Amino acid sequence: MAKVADQPGNVVWGTPLSASGKRMLLLGSGELGREVALEAIRLGIEVIAVDAYANAPAMQVAHRAHVLSMLDGQSLKQVVEQERPDLIVPEVEALATETLIELETEGWRVIPTALATRLTMDREGIRRLAAEELGLPTSPYRFAATETEYRDAIATIGLPCVVKPVMSSSGKGQSLVKTAADVDAAWTYAFEAGRGKDQRVIVEGFVDFDTEITLLTVRSHPQIAGATPTTHFCPPIGHRQEAGDYRESWQPCGLSVETLAQCQQIAKAITDALGGVGLFGVELFIAGDPTQEQTVYFSEVSPRPHDTGMVTMVSQNMSEFELHVRAIAGLPIGEIEQIRPGASAVILASVASNGPTFTGIAEALTVPSSKLRLFGKPRAYPNRRMGVALALGDTVEQARDRAQDCAARVKMH
Ligand SMILES: Nc1ncnc2c1ncn2[C@@H]1O[C@H](COP(=O)(O)OP(=O)(O)OP(=O)(O)O)[C@@H](O)[C@H]1O
Ligand SMILES: NCC(=O)N[C@@H]1O[C@H](COP(=O)([O-])[O-])[C@@H](O)[C@H]1O
Ligand SMILES: [Mg+2]
């Protein structure tokens, strides 16, 4: 039998590793999960980390860990029944989401909701919700399961377009198709990187955007008598991506009042539709001259902290991880304050290595206002994100220069 969820005015938890402990089961134990785990532990929550491989980043700081395939419903159910968590907190998209729906029906609490995890696991679910049910502006798109459907989709959408497996993240399996010569390779790559033969692809019209941002949006229902559910926004985060994966991010990203209002409207609509509590990373493309009326396109949303939001570890009074933990634990959010302009720059592996070593850390930290986060991933392979450099500056430009300088000084062997 599941535990009863907290009632308003009744946030109760006890001591980790005792019968009274409030337990969080983290499904996914990467770099983002590690920060969620640390914030939860600071608030006296017991954390159990799960992932498909041993010694994943969050496992190194959690109270306990389990290694299992999170795409296997049976294994997921088993670990939930064994650990009896108060909160099931997805950290990756690739989960047995049908099992999460069953578990929720039995009374277990899935963050933000089991349906949100199902819709966002699959690009088709979230895209149809955003564009067809909510009427939000998106790139034009088609889905395809066979090569014939794929060619039809390309013909309808036109070139250039972006091809992605419906289930993937961090740009895996994603291609920009510029000319007819790129069409075959994009299909093959999407299938290689996707999961299994049931894979489908999305073909999206290429949006020639000016800026892309992540709008971190928090839905909170503080468990205090009389408190009302609220939506909070962090200042927008600008970012630069290569091959579908983020390379650097900065906060704030300067937007006109009108454009920011459009962004917030879209973020509110999609997060209200997904429901539940927690922090969401709403990805938006902004097109057009910043001095004129701009068009904002919804791209996708993570129902959890976002990689580009790692900058908030230095740039805000509360990081995206602390905000997530507060929201899901039923605690108030208070005022989100930007401290100074900040930036992040990723540290990627250049070679494959088991138990990689790092040099240049001392030199990196001579960069003013910089900090480093090395994730402790046990294995490296080319382009795997192994760490991130963070920096503050008087301006966003200065913070970006510093973060990149700091990241570039770290060498992995
Ligand atoms: N339709 C598009 N038009 C222009 N650029 C695009 C389009 N789709 C994706 N991109 C670019 O590729 C990046 C990654 O795309 P997307 O967010 O869909 O991939 P992802 O694999 O879900 O990545 P993540 O998991 O890191 O969010 C975007 O941030 C954007 O820079
Ligand atoms: N864009 C999604 C994202 O940033 N997810 C983050 O990367 C980890 C997987 O890293 P890995 O592929 O190196 O194991 C995930 O666990 C999560 O922390
Ligand atoms: Mg994305």
Coordinates of C-alpha atoms and ligand atoms in Angstrom, one line a residue:
M1 CA 0.0 0.0 0.0
A2 CA 1.3 3.5 -0.9
K3 CA 1.9 6.2 1.6
V4 CA -0.6 9.0 2.0
A5 CA 0.5 12.3 0.4
D6 CA 1.1 15.3 2.6
Q7 CA -2.1 17.4 3.2
P8 CA -2.1 21.2 3.2
G9 CA -0.8 22.5 6.5
N10 CA 0.9 19.2 7.2
V11 CA 4.4 19.0 5.8
V12 CA 5.9 16.2 7.8
W13 CA 9.1 14.4 7.6
G14 CA 11.6 12.9 10.0
T15 CA 15.0 11.6 10.1
P16 CA 16.8 10.1 7.1
L17 CA 17.6 6.4 7.5
S18 CA 14.9 5.9 10.1
A19 CA 11.2 4.9 9.8
S20 CA 10.2 8.6 9.9
G21 CA 12.4 9.6 7.0
K22 CA 10.9 11.3 3.9
R23 CA 12.2 9.3 1.0
M24 CA 12.9 10.5 -2.5
L25 CA 13.5 8.0 -5.3
L26 CA 15.5 9.6 -8.0
L27 CA 15.0 7.9 -11.4
G28 CA 18.1 8.9 -13.2
S29 CA 21.4 9.8 -11.5
G30 CA 23.3 12.1 -13.8
E31 CA 24.7 15.6 -13.1
L32 CA 21.3 17.2 -12.7
G33 CA 20.2 14.5 -10.4
R34 CA 23.3 14.9 -8.3
E35 CA 22.4 18.5 -7.6
V36 CA 18.8 17.6 -6.8
A37 CA 20.0 14.9 -4.4
L38 CA 22.3 17.4 -2.7
E39 CA 19.6 19.9 -2.2
A40 CA 17.2 17.3 -0.9
I41 CA 19.8 16.0 1.5
R42 CA 20.3 19.5 2.8
L43 CA 16.6 19.6 3.7
G44 CA 16.9 16.3 5.5
I45 CA 15.3 14.1 2.9
E46 CA 16.5 10.6 2.3
V47 CA 17.6 10.0 -1.3
I48 CA 17.7 6.8 -3.2
A49 CA 19.4 7.1 -6.6
V50 CA 18.6 4.8 -9.5
D51 CA 20.3 4.5 -12.9
A52 CA 21.4 1.9 -15.4
Y53 CA 25.0 2.0 -14.4
A54 CA 27.0 1.9 -11.1
N55 CA 28.6 4.9 -9.5
A56 CA 26.5 7.4 -11.5
P57 CA 27.0 11.0 -10.3
A58 CA 23.9 11.2 -8.0
M59 CA 24.7 7.7 -6.6
Q60 CA 27.9 9.1 -5.2
V61 CA 26.0 11.5 -2.9
A62 CA 22.8 9.6 -2.2
H63 CA 22.0 7.5 0.8
R64 CA 21.5 4.4 -1.3
A65 CA 21.6 3.4 -4.9
H66 CA 20.1 0.7 -7.2
V67 CA 21.3 -0.2 -10.7
L68 CA 18.5 -1.3 -13.0
S69 CA 17.0 -0.7 -16.4
M70 CA 14.5 2.1 -15.8
L71 CA 12.8 1.2 -19.1
D72 CA 11.8 -2.1 -17.5
G73 CA 8.4 -1.7 -15.8
Q74 CA 8.9 -4.7 -13.6
S75 CA 12.2 -3.6 -12.2
L76 CA 10.8 -0.1 -11.6
K77 CA 7.8 -1.4 -9.7
Q78 CA 10.0 -3.6 -7.7
V79 CA 12.3 -0.8 -6.6
V80 CA 9.3 1.4 -5.7
E81 CA 7.7 -1.3 -3.6
Q82 CA 11.0 -2.0 -1.9
E83 CA 11.9 1.6 -1.1
R84 CA 8.4 2.9 -0.5
P85 CA 9.3 6.5 -1.5
D86 CA 7.2 9.6 -0.6
L87 CA 8.4 11.2 -3.9
I88 CA 9.3 9.5 -7.2
V89 CA 11.4 12.1 -9.0
P90 CA 12.2 11.4 -12.7
E91 CA 15.6 12.8 -13.8
V92 CA 15.7 11.4 -17.4
E93 CA 13.0 11.0 -20.1
A94 CA 13.7 7.4 -20.8
L95 CA 11.6 5.6 -18.2
A96 CA 8.8 3.0 -18.2
T97 CA 6.2 5.7 -18.1
E98 CA 3.2 3.3 -18.3
T99 CA 4.4 1.8 -15.1
L100 CA 4.7 5.3 -13.5
I101 CA 1.0 5.8 -14.5
E102 CA 0.1 2.5 -12.8
L103 CA 2.1 3.4 -9.7
E104 CA 0.4 6.8 -9.5
T105 CA -3.0 5.2 -9.7
E106 CA -2.0 3.0 -6.7
G107 CA -1.2 6.2 -4.8
W108 CA 2.5 6.7 -5.3
R109 CA 3.5 10.4 -6.0
V110 CA 5.2 10.9 -9.3
I111 CA 6.8 14.3 -10.0
P112 CA 5.4 16.4 -11.6
T113 CA 2.7 13.8 -12.6
A114 CA 2.9 10.4 -14.3
L115 CA 1.1 11.8 -17.4
A116 CA 3.6 14.6 -17.7
T117 CA 6.4 12.1 -17.8
R118 CA 4.7 10.1 -20.4
L119 CA 3.9 13.1 -22.6
T120 CA 7.4 14.5 -22.4
M121 CA 9.2 11.2 -22.9
D122 CA 7.9 11.2 -26.5
R123 CA 8.3 14.2 -28.7
E124 CA 4.9 13.3 -30.3
G125 CA 3.1 13.5 -27.0
I126 CA 4.4 16.9 -26.0
R127 CA 4.3 18.4 -29.5
R128 CA 0.6 17.4 -30.1
L129 CA -0.3 18.7 -26.7
A130 CA 1.4 22.0 -27.3
A131 CA 0.5 22.6 -30.9
E132 CA -2.8 20.8 -31.4
E133 CA -4.5 21.0 -28.0
L134 CA -3.1 24.3 -26.7
G135 CA -2.6 26.0 -30.0
L136 CA 0.9 27.2 -29.1
P137 CA 3.2 28.3 -32.0
T138 CA 5.7 25.6 -32.9
S139 CA 7.8 24.7 -36.0
P140 CA 5.8 22.8 -38.6
Y141 CA 6.2 19.1 -38.0
R142 CA 5.3 15.6 -39.2
F143 CA 5.9 12.1 -37.6
A144 CA 7.2 9.1 -39.6
A145 CA 7.6 5.4 -38.7
T146 CA 8.6 4.1 -42.2
E147 CA 10.9 5.3 -44.8
T148 CA 8.0 6.1 -47.1
E149 CA 6.4 8.2 -44.4
Y150 CA 9.7 9.9 -43.8
R151 CA 10.2 10.9 -47.4
D152 CA 6.6 12.2 -47.5
A153 CA 7.2 14.2 -44.3
I154 CA 10.3 15.8 -45.8
A155 CA 8.5 16.6 -48.9
T156 CA 5.7 18.3 -46.9
I157 CA 7.9 20.2 -44.4
G158 CA 10.5 21.2 -47.0
L159 CA 14.2 21.9 -46.5
P160 CA 16.0 22.8 -44.4
C161 CA 14.5 20.6 -41.7
V162 CA 15.5 18.9 -38.4
V163 CA 15.1 15.2 -38.0
K164 CA 15.1 13.6 -34.5
P165 CA 14.1 10.3 -33.0
V166 CA 10.9 10.8 -31.0
M167 CA 12.6 9.4 -28.0
S168 CA 16.0 10.9 -27.4
S169 CA 17.7 13.7 -25.6
S170 CA 20.9 15.9 -25.7
G171 CA 20.7 15.9 -29.5
K172 CA 21.3 12.1 -29.8
G173 CA 20.1 11.0 -33.3
Q174 CA 19.4 14.6 -34.4
S175 CA 20.4 15.9 -37.9
L176 CA 19.9 19.1 -39.7
V177 CA 18.9 18.2 -43.2
K178 CA 20.0 21.0 -45.5
T179 CA 19.9 19.3 -48.9
A180 CA 18.5 16.2 -50.6
A181 CA 21.9 14.6 -50.1
D182 CA 21.4 14.6 -46.3
V183 CA 18.1 12.9 -46.2
D184 CA 19.2 9.2 -46.1
A185 CA 22.0 9.8 -43.5
A186 CA 19.5 11.6 -41.2
W187 CA 17.1 8.6 -41.3
T188 CA 19.9 6.1 -40.5
Y189 CA 21.3 8.2 -37.7
A190 CA 17.9 8.7 -36.1
F191 CA 17.5 4.9 -36.0
E192 CA 21.0 4.2 -34.8
A193 CA 20.6 6.6 -31.9
G194 CA 16.9 5.9 -31.1
R195 CA 15.7 3.0 -29.0
G196 CA 14.6 -0.1 -30.8
K197 CA 12.8 -0.8 -34.1
D198 CA 9.6 0.8 -32.9
Q199 CA 11.3 4.1 -33.1
R200 CA 9.5 7.0 -34.9
V201 CA 11.1 10.3 -36.0
I202 CA 9.8 13.8 -36.0
V203 CA 10.6 16.0 -39.0
E204 CA 10.5 19.7 -37.9
G205 CA 10.7 22.7 -40.1
F206 CA 14.0 24.6 -39.4
V207 CA 13.3 27.7 -37.3
D208 CA 15.7 30.4 -38.2
F209 CA 15.7 31.9 -34.7
D210 CA 17.5 34.9 -33.4
T211 CA 17.9 33.6 -29.8
E212 CA 16.9 30.5 -28.0
I213 CA 16.1 30.5 -24.3
T214 CA 15.1 28.2 -21.5
L215 CA 12.5 29.7 -19.2
L216 CA 12.7 27.9 -15.9
T217 CA 9.2 27.8 -14.6
V218 CA 8.2 26.6 -11.1
R219 CA 4.7 25.4 -10.2
S220 CA 4.4 25.3 -6.5
H221 CA 1.5 24.4 -4.1
P222 CA 3.0 25.1 -0.7
Q223 CA 1.5 22.8 1.9
I224 CA 0.6 25.8 4.2
A225 CA -3.0 26.3 5.1
G226 CA -4.4 29.1 2.9
A227 CA -1.5 29.2 0.5
T228 CA -2.5 29.3 -3.2
P229 CA -0.8 27.4 -6.0
T230 CA 1.6 29.7 -7.9
T231 CA 3.7 29.9 -11.0
H232 CA 7.1 31.5 -10.7
F233 CA 9.5 32.4 -13.5
C234 CA 13.3 32.6 -13.3
P235 CA 15.0 35.3 -15.5
P236 CA 15.4 33.9 -19.0
I237 CA 18.5 31.8 -19.8
G238 CA 20.1 32.2 -23.2
H239 CA 22.1 29.3 -24.7
R240 CA 24.1 28.0 -27.6
Q241 CA 23.8 24.5 -28.9
E242 CA 25.9 22.4 -31.2
A243 CA 24.8 19.2 -32.7
G244 CA 21.6 19.4 -30.6
D245 CA 23.5 19.6 -27.3
Y246 CA 24.2 22.6 -25.1
R247 CA 27.6 24.2 -25.0
E248 CA 27.1 27.4 -23.0
S249 CA 24.3 29.2 -21.3
W250 CA 23.9 32.6 -19.7
Q251 CA 21.5 34.5 -17.5
P252 CA 19.8 36.9 -17.9
C253 CA 19.1 36.8 -21.7
G254 CA 18.0 40.3 -22.6
L255 CA 14.5 40.3 -24.0
S256 CA 12.0 43.1 -24.6
V257 CA 9.1 43.3 -22.1
E258 CA 6.7 42.1 -24.9
T259 CA 8.8 39.1 -25.9
L260 CA 9.3 38.1 -22.3
A261 CA 5.5 38.3 -21.7
Q262 CA 4.9 36.0 -24.7
C263 CA 7.5 33.6 -23.4
Q264 CA 5.9 33.5 -19.9
Q265 CA 2.4 33.1 -21.4
I266 CA 3.6 30.0 -23.4
A267 CA 5.4 28.6 -20.4
K268 CA 2.4 29.0 -18.2
A269 CA 0.1 27.4 -20.7
I270 CA 2.3 24.3 -21.2
T271 CA 3.2 23.8 -17.5
D272 CA -0.5 24.3 -16.4
A273 CA -1.4 21.6 -18.9
L274 CA 1.2 19.2 -17.6
G275 CA 0.2 20.0 -14.0
G276 CA 1.7 18.8 -10.7
V277 CA 4.4 20.6 -8.9
G278 CA 8.1 21.2 -9.6
L279 CA 10.4 23.1 -11.9
F280 CA 10.1 22.9 -15.6
G281 CA 12.6 23.9 -18.3
V282 CA 10.6 25.5 -21.1
E283 CA 12.6 25.7 -24.4
L284 CA 11.7 28.5 -26.7
F285 CA 12.9 29.9 -30.0
I286 CA 12.7 33.7 -30.5
A287 CA 12.7 35.0 -34.1
G288 CA 12.7 38.4 -35.5
D289 CA 14.3 41.8 -35.0
P290 CA 14.5 42.5 -31.2
T291 CA 13.4 46.1 -31.8
Q292 CA 10.1 44.9 -33.4
E293 CA 7.4 42.4 -32.4
Q294 CA 9.1 39.0 -32.2
T295 CA 7.7 35.5 -32.7
V296 CA 8.2 33.0 -29.9
Y297 CA 8.0 29.3 -30.8
F298 CA 7.6 26.6 -28.2
S299 CA 10.2 23.8 -28.8
E300 CA 10.0 21.4 -25.9
V301 CA 9.8 21.2 -22.1
S302 CA 11.6 19.2 -19.4
P303 CA 9.4 18.5 -16.4
R304 CA 12.5 18.8 -14.2
P305 CA 15.7 20.8 -14.0
H306 CA 17.4 21.6 -17.3
D307 CA 21.0 21.3 -18.3
T308 CA 21.2 24.9 -19.5
G309 CA 19.9 25.9 -16.0
M310 CA 23.1 24.8 -14.3
V311 CA 24.1 28.5 -14.5
T312 CA 21.6 29.1 -11.7
M313 CA 24.0 27.4 -9.3
V314 CA 25.9 30.7 -9.3
S315 CA 23.6 33.3 -10.8
Q316 CA 20.5 33.0 -8.5
N317 CA 19.8 33.1 -4.8
M318 CA 18.2 29.6 -5.3
S319 CA 19.4 27.3 -8.0
E320 CA 17.0 25.4 -10.2
F321 CA 17.7 22.3 -8.1
E322 CA 16.8 24.0 -4.8
L323 CA 13.7 25.4 -6.5
H324 CA 12.7 21.9 -7.7
V325 CA 13.2 20.3 -4.3
R326 CA 11.2 23.1 -2.5
A327 CA 8.3 22.8 -5.0
I328 CA 8.0 19.0 -4.9
A329 CA 8.4 18.9 -1.1
G330 CA 5.5 21.4 -0.7
L331 CA 7.6 24.2 0.6
P332 CA 7.3 27.9 -0.4
I333 CA 9.4 29.3 -3.1
G334 CA 9.7 32.9 -1.9
E335 CA 11.4 35.4 -4.1
I336 CA 13.7 34.2 -6.9
E337 CA 16.6 36.7 -7.2
Q338 CA 19.3 37.0 -9.8
I339 CA 22.5 37.8 -8.1
R340 CA 24.7 39.0 -11.0
P341 CA 25.0 38.1 -14.7
G342 CA 26.2 34.5 -14.9
A343 CA 27.3 31.9 -17.4
S344 CA 28.1 28.2 -17.8
A345 CA 30.3 26.4 -20.3
V346 CA 30.4 22.6 -20.6
I347 CA 33.5 20.4 -20.3
L348 CA 33.2 17.6 -22.8
A349 CA 35.3 14.4 -23.0
S350 CA 37.5 14.3 -26.1
V351 CA 38.5 10.6 -25.8
A352 CA 37.1 7.4 -24.4
S353 CA 38.4 6.5 -21.0
N354 CA 37.5 4.4 -17.9
G355 CA 38.2 6.4 -14.8
P356 CA 39.4 9.5 -16.6
T357 CA 41.7 12.0 -14.9
F358 CA 41.7 15.8 -15.0
T359 CA 44.4 18.4 -15.0
G360 CA 44.3 22.1 -15.2
I361 CA 41.8 22.5 -12.4
A362 CA 44.0 24.9 -10.4
E363 CA 44.6 27.0 -13.5
A364 CA 40.9 27.0 -14.4
L365 CA 40.0 28.3 -11.0
T366 CA 42.3 31.3 -11.3
V367 CA 39.7 32.8 -13.6
P368 CA 37.9 35.4 -11.5
S369 CA 34.4 34.5 -10.1
S370 CA 34.6 31.0 -11.5
K371 CA 33.5 27.6 -10.1
L372 CA 33.8 24.1 -11.4
R373 CA 31.5 21.1 -11.2
L374 CA 33.1 17.8 -12.2
F375 CA 30.4 15.2 -12.4
G376 CA 32.5 12.1 -11.5
K377 CA 31.1 10.0 -14.3
P378 CA 33.0 6.7 -14.2
R379 CA 33.5 6.4 -17.9
A380 CA 34.1 9.0 -20.6
Y381 CA 33.5 8.9 -24.4
P382 CA 33.9 11.6 -27.0
N383 CA 31.5 14.5 -26.4
R384 CA 30.1 13.1 -23.1
R385 CA 29.5 16.0 -20.7
M386 CA 32.0 15.5 -17.8
G387 CA 31.8 18.8 -16.0
V388 CA 30.7 22.4 -16.3
A389 CA 32.4 25.7 -15.6
L390 CA 30.4 28.5 -14.0
A391 CA 31.2 32.2 -13.7
L392 CA 29.8 35.5 -12.7
G393 CA 30.6 38.9 -14.4
D394 CA 29.7 42.5 -14.5
T395 CA 28.0 41.8 -17.8
V396 CA 26.7 38.6 -19.5
E397 CA 29.6 38.9 -22.0
Q398 CA 32.2 39.0 -19.2
A399 CA 30.6 36.0 -17.5
R400 CA 30.5 34.0 -20.8
D401 CA 34.1 34.8 -21.5
R402 CA 35.1 33.7 -18.0
A403 CA 33.1 30.5 -18.0
Q404 CA 34.5 29.5 -21.4
D405 CA 38.1 30.4 -20.3
C406 CA 37.6 28.3 -17.1
A407 CA 36.2 25.3 -19.0
A408 CA 39.0 25.4 -21.7
R409 CA 41.7 25.1 -19.0
V410 CA 40.4 21.8 -17.8
K411 CA 42.0 18.8 -19.6
M412 CA 40.7 15.3 -19.5
H413 CA 43.0 12.3 -20.0
Ligands
LIG1 N1 13.1 22.9 -35.5 C1 14.3 23.4 -35.2 N2 14.8 24.5 -35.8 C2 16.0 25.1 -35.5 N3 16.8 24.5 -34.5 C3 16.3 23.4 -33.9 C4 15.1 22.8 -34.2 N4 14.9 21.8 -33.4 C5 16.0 21.7 -32.6 N5 16.9 22.7 -32.9 C6 18.2 23.0 -32.3 O1 18.7 21.8 -31.7 C7 18.7 21.9 -30.2 C8 18.3 20.6 -29.6 O2 17.0 20.2 -30.0 P1 16.0 19.5 -28.9 O3 15.9 20.4 -27.7 O4 14.7 19.2 -29.6 O5 16.8 18.2 -28.7 P2 17.0 17.3 -27.4 O6 17.6 16.1 -27.9 O7 15.6 17.2 -26.8 O8 17.9 18.1 -26.5 P3 17.8 18.2 -24.9 O9 17.5 16.9 -24.3 O10 19.3 18.7 -24.5 O11 16.9 19.3 -24.6 C9 17.8 23.0 -29.9 O12 18.0 23.6 -28.7 C10 18.0 24.0 -31.1 O13 19.3 24.7 -30.9
LIG2 N1 19.7 17.2 -21.8 C1 19.4 16.2 -20.9 C2 20.5 16.2 -19.8 O1 21.3 17.1 -19.7 N2 20.4 15.2 -18.9 C3 21.4 15.0 -17.9 O2 22.5 14.2 -18.5 C4 22.5 13.0 -17.8 C5 22.9 11.8 -18.7 O3 24.2 12.0 -19.1 P1 25.1 10.9 -19.8 O4 24.4 10.8 -21.2 O5 26.5 11.4 -19.9 O6 24.9 9.6 -19.0 C6 21.1 12.8 -17.2 O7 21.1 11.8 -16.1 C7 20.8 14.2 -16.8 O8 21.5 14.5 -15.6
MG3 MG 16.0 20.5 -25.9

